[in-house]
mmCIF file of C-alpha atoms and ligand atoms in Angstrom:
data_model
loop_
_atom_site.group_PDB
_atom_site.id
_atom_site.type_symbol
_atom_site.label_atom_id
_atom_site.label_comp_id
_atom_site.label_asym_id
_atom_site.label_seq_id
_atom_site.Cartn_x
_atom_site.Cartn_y
_atom_site.Cartn_z
ATOM 1 C CA MET A 120 -0.230 -5.805 6.431
ATOM 2 C CA SER A 121 1.300 -4.313 9.971
ATOM 3 C CA GLY A 122 1.691 -0.464 9.495
ATOM 4 C CA PRO A 123 3.343 2.565 10.137
ATOM 5 C CA ILE A 124 3.341 2.736 14.072
ATOM 6 C CA ASP A 125 5.854 5.860 13.767
ATOM 7 C CA GLU A 126 3.863 7.947 12.036
ATOM 8 C CA TYR A 127 2.059 9.684 14.260
ATOM 9 C CA GLY A 128 2.612 13.492 14.417
ATOM 10 C CA ARG A 129 4.882 13.761 11.877
ATOM 11 C CA ALA A 130 4.531 16.933 10.099
ATOM 12 C CA ALA A 131 2.863 16.583 7.292
ATOM 13 C CA ALA A 132 3.641 19.116 4.621
ATOM 14 C CA ASN A 133 1.753 17.522 2.036
ATOM 15 C CA ARG A 134 1.513 19.853 -0.923
ATOM 16 C CA GLY A 135 3.602 22.578 -2.318
ATOM 17 C CA ILE A 136 6.299 20.681 -4.561
ATOM 18 C CA THR A 137 6.646 21.993 -8.024
ATOM 19 C CA ALA A 138 9.599 19.762 -9.429
ATOM 20 C CA ILE A 139 10.228 15.925 -9.505
ATOM 21 C CA GLU A 140 11.561 14.977 -6.002
ATOM 22 C CA VAL A 141 12.967 11.676 -5.456
ATOM 23 C CA ARG A 142 13.140 9.938 -1.982
ATOM 24 C CA GLU A 143 14.802 6.891 -0.276
ATOM 25 C CA GLY A 144 12.806 4.350 0.923
ATOM 26 C CA ARG A 145 13.844 3.066 4.632
ATOM 27 C CA THR A 146 14.157 -0.837 5.192
ATOM 28 C CA ALA A 147 12.233 -2.425 8.407
ATOM 29 C CA ASN A 148 10.998 -5.570 9.548
ATOM 30 C CA ILE A 149 7.296 -6.734 9.823
ATOM 31 C CA GLY A 150 7.830 -9.932 11.984
ATOM 32 C CA SER A 151 10.604 -12.140 10.163
ATOM 33 C CA LEU A 152 9.861 -10.206 6.662
ATOM 34 C CA GLY A 153 11.981 -7.498 5.287
ATOM 35 C CA ILE A 154 10.513 -4.408 3.843
ATOM 36 C CA VAL A 155 11.459 -1.196 1.951
ATOM 37 C CA ARG A 156 9.003 1.232 3.044
ATOM 38 C CA VAL A 157 8.835 4.372 0.433
ATOM 39 C CA LEU A 158 5.941 6.079 1.395
ATOM 40 C CA PRO A 159 4.857 8.212 3.672
ATOM 41 C CA THR A 160 8.490 9.329 3.217
ATOM 42 C CA LYS A 161 10.438 12.681 4.638
ATOM 43 C CA ASN A 162 7.430 15.177 4.732
ATOM 44 C CA ARG A 163 5.215 13.574 2.498
ATOM 45 C CA ARG A 164 2.375 11.455 3.628
ATOM 46 C CA THR A 165 0.250 10.692 0.354
ATOM 47 C CA ILE A 166 0.250 10.521 -3.358
ATOM 48 C CA GLY A 167 -3.280 11.006 -4.233
ATOM 49 C CA PRO A 168 -5.126 9.304 -1.787
ATOM 50 C CA TRP A 169 -2.259 6.734 -1.881
ATOM 51 C CA CYS A 170 -0.729 6.756 1.780
ATOM 52 C CA PHE A 171 1.407 3.692 2.336
ATOM 53 C CA VAL A 172 3.913 1.703 0.064
ATOM 54 C CA ASP A 173 5.922 -1.180 1.200
ATOM 55 C CA LEU A 174 8.243 -3.793 -1.076
ATOM 56 C CA MET A 175 8.067 -6.738 0.635
ATOM 57 C CA HIS A 176 11.357 -8.272 -0.059
ATOM 58 C CA ALA A 177 13.427 -11.605 0.939
ATOM 59 C CA ASP A 178 17.452 -11.178 1.795
ATOM 60 C CA ASP A 179 18.051 -14.718 1.020
ATOM 61 C CA VAL A 180 16.350 -15.458 -2.158
ATOM 62 C CA ASP A 181 16.328 -19.103 -2.111
ATOM 63 C CA ARG A 182 14.654 -19.507 1.112
ATOM 64 C CA PRO A 183 12.019 -16.544 1.471
ATOM 65 C CA PRO A 184 10.910 -15.922 4.761
ATOM 66 C CA PRO A 185 7.314 -17.149 5.698
ATOM 67 C CA LEU A 186 4.768 -14.265 5.768
ATOM 68 C CA GLU A 187 2.885 -14.772 8.629
ATOM 69 C CA ILE A 188 0.892 -11.846 9.592
ATOM 70 C CA GLY A 189 -1.868 -12.563 12.451
ATOM 71 C CA PRO A 190 -5.487 -10.749 13.025
ATOM 72 C CA HIS A 191 -4.905 -7.132 12.831
ATOM 73 C CA PRO A 192 -7.522 -4.103 12.434
ATOM 74 C CA HIS A 193 -7.501 -1.737 9.871
ATOM 75 C CA ILE A 194 -9.943 1.625 9.641
ATOM 76 C CA GLY A 195 -10.052 4.271 7.090
ATOM 77 C CA LEU A 196 -7.935 2.490 4.092
ATOM 78 C CA ALA A 197 -8.107 0.103 1.588
ATOM 79 C CA THR A 198 -5.195 -2.418 1.454
ATOM 80 C CA VAL A 199 -3.816 -3.231 -2.055
ATOM 81 C CA THR A 200 -1.885 -6.125 -2.310
ATOM 82 C CA TRP A 201 0.023 -7.026 -5.348
ATOM 83 C CA LEU A 202 2.307 -10.166 -5.570
ATOM 84 C CA PHE A 203 5.424 -10.793 -7.905
ATOM 85 C CA THR A 204 6.052 -14.330 -6.803
ATOM 86 C CA GLY A 205 4.807 -16.777 -4.270
ATOM 87 C CA ALA A 206 0.808 -16.550 -2.712
ATOM 88 C CA VAL A 207 -0.468 -15.581 0.361
ATOM 89 C CA LEU A 208 -3.838 -16.564 1.929
ATOM 90 C CA HIS A 209 -5.424 -13.628 3.251
ATOM 91 C CA SER A 210 -8.587 -14.213 5.675
ATOM 92 C CA ASP A 211 -11.057 -11.173 7.090
ATOM 93 C CA SER A 212 -13.571 -10.816 9.269
ATOM 94 C CA LEU A 213 -16.354 -10.651 6.686
ATOM 95 C CA GLY A 214 -15.361 -14.391 6.098
ATOM 96 C CA THR A 215 -13.683 -14.199 3.326
ATOM 97 C CA GLU A 216 -10.858 -16.668 2.615
ATOM 98 C CA GLN A 217 -8.677 -16.021 -0.437
ATOM 99 C CA LEU A 218 -5.733 -17.333 -2.238
ATOM 100 C CA ILE A 219 -3.934 -14.268 -4.052
ATOM 101 C CA ARG A 220 -1.397 -14.931 -6.635
ATOM 102 C CA PRO A 221 0.910 -12.861 -8.814
ATOM 103 C CA GLY A 222 -1.312 -10.795 -11.483
ATOM 104 C CA GLN A 223 -4.215 -10.724 -9.317
ATOM 105 C CA LEU A 224 -5.549 -7.776 -7.059
ATOM 106 C CA ASN A 225 -6.407 -7.892 -3.387
ATOM 107 C CA LEU A 226 -8.523 -4.542 -2.634
ATOM 108 C CA MET A 227 -9.751 -4.745 0.942
ATOM 109 C CA THR A 228 -11.595 -1.653 2.178
ATOM 110 C CA ALA A 229 -11.772 -0.842 6.089
ATOM 111 C CA GLY A 230 -14.442 1.740 6.107
ATOM 112 C CA HIS A 231 -15.385 1.590 10.003
ATOM 113 C CA GLY A 232 -13.605 -1.328 10.712
ATOM 114 C CA ILE A 233 -12.258 -4.771 9.834
ATOM 115 C CA ALA A 234 -9.618 -7.193 10.888
ATOM 116 C CA HIS A 235 -7.576 -9.479 8.605
ATOM 117 C CA ALA A 236 -4.642 -12.121 8.776
ATOM 118 C CA GLU A 237 -1.977 -12.990 5.607
ATOM 119 C CA GLU A 238 -0.082 -16.209 5.623
ATOM 120 C CA GLY A 239 2.572 -17.323 2.777
ATOM 121 C CA VAL A 240 1.814 -20.386 1.187
ATOM 122 C CA ALA A 241 4.173 -22.938 -0.142
ATOM 123 C CA SER A 242 4.338 -22.498 -4.031
ATOM 124 C CA ASP A 243 6.292 -24.106 -6.525
ATOM 125 C CA GLU A 244 6.927 -21.157 -8.501
ATOM 126 C CA THR A 245 10.683 -19.673 -9.096
ATOM 127 C CA TRP A 246 11.949 -17.243 -7.138
ATOM 128 C CA GLU A 247 12.556 -13.949 -8.988
ATOM 129 C CA SER A 248 15.878 -12.412 -9.413
ATOM 130 C CA THR A 249 14.883 -9.453 -7.688
ATOM 131 C CA GLY A 250 13.930 -10.900 -4.604
ATOM 132 C CA ILE A 251 10.865 -8.832 -4.110
ATOM 133 C CA MET A 252 8.011 -10.943 -3.244
ATOM 134 C CA GLY A 253 5.370 -8.213 -3.834
ATOM 135 C CA VAL A 254 4.214 -4.610 -2.797
ATOM 136 C CA GLN A 255 1.664 -3.915 -0.024
ATOM 137 C CA MET A 256 0.119 -0.505 -0.148
ATOM 138 C CA TRP A 257 -3.007 1.675 1.456
ATOM 139 C CA LEU A 258 -5.699 4.132 -0.017
ATOM 140 C CA ALA A 259 -6.548 6.676 2.258
ATOM 141 C CA GLN A 260 -10.441 6.589 1.955
ATOM 142 C CA PRO A 261 -12.120 9.726 1.052
ATOM 143 C CA GLU A 262 -15.104 11.345 3.695
ATOM 144 C CA GLU A 263 -17.866 10.015 1.614
ATOM 145 C CA THR A 264 -16.743 6.216 2.559
ATOM 146 C CA ARG A 265 -14.330 5.999 5.199
ATOM 147 C CA GLN A 266 -16.758 5.730 7.837
ATOM 148 C CA ALA A 267 -19.120 2.911 5.721
ATOM 149 C CA ALA A 268 -18.869 -0.668 5.761
ATOM 150 C CA SER A 269 -16.234 -2.881 4.887
ATOM 151 C CA ILE A 270 -15.603 -4.606 1.491
ATOM 152 C CA PHE A 271 -13.171 -6.902 0.147
ATOM 153 C CA GLN A 272 -12.569 -7.707 -3.494
ATOM 154 C CA HIS A 273 -10.368 -10.043 -5.312
ATOM 155 C CA VAL A 274 -9.872 -9.134 -8.885
ATOM 156 C CA ALA A 275 -8.414 -12.224 -10.869
ATOM 157 C CA ASP A 276 -8.860 -10.575 -14.172
ATOM 158 C CA LEU A 277 -7.427 -7.071 -14.857
ATOM 159 C CA PRO A 278 -6.768 -5.203 -17.609
ATOM 160 C CA GLU A 279 -3.598 -5.586 -19.852
ATOM 161 C CA ILE A 280 -2.453 -2.499 -21.326
ATOM 162 C CA GLU A 281 0.224 -1.472 -23.854
ATOM 163 C CA ILE A 282 1.310 1.779 -24.372
ATOM 164 C CA GLY A 283 4.424 2.320 -26.544
ATOM 165 C CA ALA A 284 7.302 0.196 -25.058
ATOM 166 C CA ALA A 285 5.424 -0.152 -21.794
ATOM 167 C CA ARG A 286 3.163 -3.464 -20.948
ATOM 168 C CA GLY A 287 1.259 -4.445 -17.960
ATOM 169 C CA ARG A 288 -1.483 -4.267 -15.881
ATOM 170 C CA LEU A 289 -3.791 -1.949 -14.473
ATOM 171 C CA LEU A 290 -4.472 -2.244 -10.981
ATOM 172 C CA ILE A 291 -7.268 0.495 -10.480
ATOM 173 C CA GLY A 292 -8.576 3.347 -12.204
ATOM 174 C CA ARG A 293 -8.855 3.914 -16.021
ATOM 175 C CA ILE A 294 -6.112 4.762 -18.604
ATOM 176 C CA GLY A 295 -8.233 6.142 -22.068
ATOM 177 C CA GLU A 296 -11.062 3.535 -22.525
ATOM 178 C CA THR A 297 -9.528 1.008 -20.465
ATOM 179 C CA ARG A 298 -11.014 0.947 -16.773
ATOM 180 C CA SER A 299 -10.037 -1.482 -13.849
ATOM 181 C CA PRO A 300 -13.211 -3.405 -12.286
ATOM 182 C CA ALA A 301 -11.219 -2.593 -8.822
ATOM 183 C CA SER A 302 -13.686 0.390 -7.581
ATOM 184 C CA PHE A 303 -12.167 2.887 -5.148
ATOM 185 C CA ALA A 304 -14.427 5.882 -4.455
ATOM 186 C CA HIS A 305 -12.014 8.504 -5.125
ATOM 187 C CA PRO A 306 -10.041 9.397 -8.563
ATOM 188 C CA THR A 307 -7.219 7.114 -8.610
ATOM 189 C CA ILE A 308 -4.545 4.526 -10.532
ATOM 190 C CA GLY A 309 -2.202 2.100 -9.970
ATOM 191 C CA LEU A 310 -0.210 0.541 -12.417
ATOM 192 C CA ASP A 311 2.421 -2.297 -12.507
ATOM 193 C CA LEU A 312 4.626 -1.932 -15.626
ATOM 194 C CA THR A 313 7.396 -3.558 -17.466
ATOM 195 C CA LEU A 314 9.315 -1.287 -19.709
ATOM 196 C CA ASP A 315 11.067 -2.479 -22.942
ATOM 197 C CA GLY A 316 12.393 0.890 -23.943
ATOM 198 C CA ASP A 317 12.016 4.319 -22.979
ATOM 199 C CA SER A 318 8.454 5.367 -22.174
ATOM 200 C CA ILE A 319 6.266 8.303 -22.552
ATOM 201 C CA LEU A 320 2.891 7.686 -20.324
ATOM 202 C CA PRO A 321 -0.626 10.162 -20.633
ATOM 203 C CA VAL A 322 -1.443 11.136 -17.501
ATOM 204 C CA ASP A 323 -4.130 12.704 -16.167
ATOM 205 C CA PRO A 324 -2.715 16.549 -14.769
ATOM 206 C CA ALA A 325 -4.928 16.525 -12.257
ATOM 207 C CA PHE A 326 -3.482 13.935 -10.430
ATOM 208 C CA GLU A 327 0.062 13.318 -8.683
ATOM 209 C CA HIS A 328 2.121 10.331 -9.206
ATOM 210 C CA GLY A 329 4.657 8.131 -7.679
ATOM 211 C CA VAL A 330 6.947 6.513 -9.578
ATOM 212 C CA VAL A 331 8.446 3.152 -7.722
ATOM 213 C CA PRO A 332 11.023 0.869 -9.738
ATOM 214 C CA ILE A 333 11.382 -2.421 -8.947
ATOM 215 C CA ASP A 334 14.008 -3.929 -10.307
ATOM 216 C CA ARG A 335 16.199 -1.555 -12.089
ATOM 217 C CA PRO A 336 17.312 1.729 -11.795
ATOM 218 C CA MET A 337 14.972 4.411 -14.353
ATOM 219 C CA ARG A 338 14.853 8.034 -15.143
ATOM 220 C CA VAL A 339 12.190 9.986 -14.424
ATOM 221 C CA GLY A 340 12.226 13.397 -16.183
ATOM 222 C CA ASP A 341 15.836 13.941 -15.573
ATOM 223 C CA ASP A 342 16.165 11.805 -12.136
ATOM 224 C CA ILE A 343 17.394 9.024 -12.076
ATOM 225 C CA VAL A 344 15.416 6.547 -9.378
ATOM 226 C CA ASP A 345 16.877 3.239 -8.189
ATOM 227 C CA PRO A 346 14.732 0.404 -6.649
ATOM 228 C CA GLY A 347 13.614 1.341 -3.204
ATOM 229 C CA SER A 348 13.225 4.822 -3.864
ATOM 230 C CA LEU A 349 10.328 6.729 -5.052
ATOM 231 C CA ALA A 350 9.829 9.587 -7.258
ATOM 232 C CA ILE A 351 7.021 12.199 -6.591
ATOM 233 C CA VAL A 352 5.483 13.694 -9.667
ATOM 234 C CA PRO A 353 3.366 16.907 -8.664
ATOM 235 C CA ALA A 354 0.354 17.634 -10.325
ATOM 236 C CA GLY A 355 0.041 19.690 -13.664
ATOM 237 C CA ARG A 356 1.472 17.374 -16.493
ATOM 238 C CA ASP A 357 0.298 15.256 -18.679
ATOM 239 C CA HIS A 358 2.958 12.775 -19.216
ATOM 240 C CA LEU A 359 5.107 10.757 -17.363
ATOM 241 C CA ALA A 360 8.687 10.630 -19.229
ATOM 242 C CA LEU A 361 10.577 7.130 -18.465
ATOM 243 C CA GLY A 362 14.056 6.386 -19.232
ATOM 244 C CA VAL A 363 15.508 3.025 -18.781
ATOM 245 C CA ARG A 364 19.041 1.638 -19.779
ATOM 246 C CA SER A 365 19.014 -1.582 -18.825
ATOM 247 C CA LEU A 366 15.987 -3.643 -20.039
ATOM 248 C CA PRO A 367 13.496 -4.846 -19.315
ATOM 249 C CA ALA A 368 12.894 -2.817 -16.250
ATOM 250 C CA ARG A 369 9.404 -3.325 -13.769
ATOM 251 C CA VAL A 370 7.850 -0.047 -12.550
ATOM 252 C CA MET A 371 4.852 0.548 -10.240
ATOM 253 C CA ILE A 372 3.027 3.912 -11.188
ATOM 254 C CA ILE A 373 0.709 5.047 -8.060
ATOM 255 C CA GLY A 374 -1.446 8.064 -8.457
ATOM 256 C CA GLY A 375 -4.594 10.007 -8.038
ATOM 257 C CA GLU A 376 -6.127 13.126 -7.261
ATOM 258 C CA PRO A 377 -4.913 14.556 -3.924
ATOM 259 C CA LEU A 378 -7.090 14.219 -1.311
ATOM 260 C CA GLY A 379 -7.520 17.773 -0.182
ATOM 261 C CA HIS A 380 -6.762 17.240 3.204
ATOM 262 C CA ASP A 381 -4.461 15.835 5.801
ATOM 263 C CA VAL A 382 -4.315 12.053 6.953
ATOM 264 C CA LYS A 383 -3.496 11.111 10.647
ATOM 265 C CA MET A 384 -1.656 7.307 10.246
ATOM 266 C CA TRP A 385 -0.918 5.488 13.418
ATOM 267 C CA TRP A 386 -0.489 1.572 13.640
ATOM 268 C CA ASN A 387 -2.919 0.220 11.026
ATOM 269 C CA PHE A 388 -5.273 2.983 11.273
ATOM 270 C CA VAL A 389 -5.775 6.090 8.839
ATOM 271 C CA ALA A 390 -8.300 8.504 10.307
ATOM 272 C CA ARG A 391 -8.578 12.591 10.639
ATOM 273 C CA THR A 392 -8.709 12.991 14.359
ATOM 274 C CA THR A 393 -6.693 11.876 17.308
ATOM 275 C CA ASP A 394 -9.766 10.561 18.867
ATOM 276 C CA GLU A 395 -10.538 8.593 15.732
ATOM 277 C CA LEU A 396 -7.993 6.740 16.373
ATOM 278 C CA THR A 397 -8.433 6.249 20.204
ATOM 279 C CA ASP A 398 -11.247 4.668 19.570
ATOM 280 C CA ALA A 399 -10.119 2.532 16.929
ATOM 281 C CA TRP A 400 -7.387 1.318 19.231
ATOM 282 C CA ARG A 401 -9.387 0.892 22.395
ATOM 283 C CA ALA A 402 -12.149 -0.887 20.031
ATOM 284 C CA TRP A 403 -9.354 -3.785 19.098
ATOM 285 C CA GLU A 404 -7.980 -3.620 22.468
ATOM 286 C CA VAL A 405 -11.154 -4.617 23.998
ATOM 287 C CA GLY A 406 -11.769 -7.100 21.457
ATOM 288 C CA ASP A 407 -14.698 -5.664 20.090
ATOM 289 C CA GLU A 408 -16.510 -7.806 17.650
ATOM 290 C CA GLU A 409 -18.912 -5.533 16.354
ATOM 291 C CA ARG A 410 -16.686 -3.216 15.064
ATOM 292 C CA PHE A 411 -13.944 -5.451 14.156
ATOM 293 C CA GLY A 412 -15.322 -8.862 13.767
ATOM 294 C CA ARG A 413 -13.809 -12.167 14.344
ATOM 295 C CA VAL A 414 -10.799 -13.356 11.902
ATOM 296 C CA PRO A 415 -10.919 -17.556 10.583
ATOM 297 C CA SER A 416 -7.044 -17.719 10.973
ATOM 298 C CA ARG A 417 -5.107 -20.385 13.212
ATOM 299 C CA LEU A 418 -2.372 -17.392 13.542
ATOM 300 C CA GLU A 419 -1.862 -15.356 17.032
ATOM 301 C CA ARG A 420 -3.935 -11.908 17.015
ATOM 302 C CA ILE A 421 -1.432 -8.884 16.926
ATOM 303 C CA GLU A 422 -1.834 -6.838 20.183
ATOM 304 C CA ALA A 423 -1.891 -3.138 19.149
ATOM 305 C CA PRO A 424 0.972 -0.915 21.045
ATOM 306 C CA ILE A 425 -0.107 1.888 23.684
ATOM 307 C CA PRO A 426 -0.426 5.127 21.416
ATOM 308 C CA PRO A 427 2.192 7.760 22.292
ATOM 309 C CA TRP A 428 -0.782 10.403 23.254
ATOM 310 C CA ILE A 429 -1.984 8.026 26.110
ATOM 311 C CA SER A 430 -0.777 8.476 29.033
ATOM 312 C CA GLN A 431 1.250 5.457 30.627
ATOM 313 C CA PRO A 432 0.203 4.099 33.857
ATOM 314 C CA SER A 433 2.700 5.238 36.247
ATOM 315 C CA ASN A 434 4.585 2.570 38.481
ATOM 316 C CA GLN A 435 4.248 4.872 41.792
HETATM 317 MN MN1 LIG B 48 -3.354 -5.322 6.918
#
């Protein structure tokens, strides 16, 4: 999915909150697809290693827009693709061609560099009433793996979990003895839950968490959080208290140990320094196939914008 081109240089006061904070997402378009971006948000770039959360939605639920995102590069992050409806064909420069359907996870870890394309595929499933097609999320890679080789994982068989009135799937990480087969090199959790009543979820106190309601408002602690908004729950708690009035209510829970440093994000890249972003931008500009490979896709390659810190050629 195409990234947050406007995030470079924004103040990254990631830490320091002690109470639950609620932030409204903002709407944007990626091609013809409408999205609500709930992370990054004002003064907050990461929750654990999660650095990017887009809700993909269709304004016209009877005629969802075609999802067509041509070949584009990534570095330093893992993309997490999770659908609620429809089907998407993923193709990447490792040679992967993988159809993803609801309930399955695509986890693409970019490391030093990968390129991929995503294309919606005709599906006869009925469109869910929310109009939300799925979520596209990124995990910032930790220092140990961020320059390493890229990896693609498709996990069709994720563990199902049930905790009180909450049931759903564990995308990544572990709960008690249950562990997701999706692997990521930093303590992380990702859950898709449906709540049939008020729920208390046990969580790791070393983790910070984000609560993203999908189809109904819910109470997180004492705060009401609407779909399209995010509740940020600081580390140090051993449970999340979620309250719901209308049932059932679907929610994504993300979290993890804080990365311990700031990340720099620009376009489709996550790095630590501006020079690293510039190197990746140049490599894509010149079509460096050693770094980004070649994507088997009929879609047109997406060109990178010029980074704002690169001086523009003068007309004179
Ligand atoms: Mn992408």
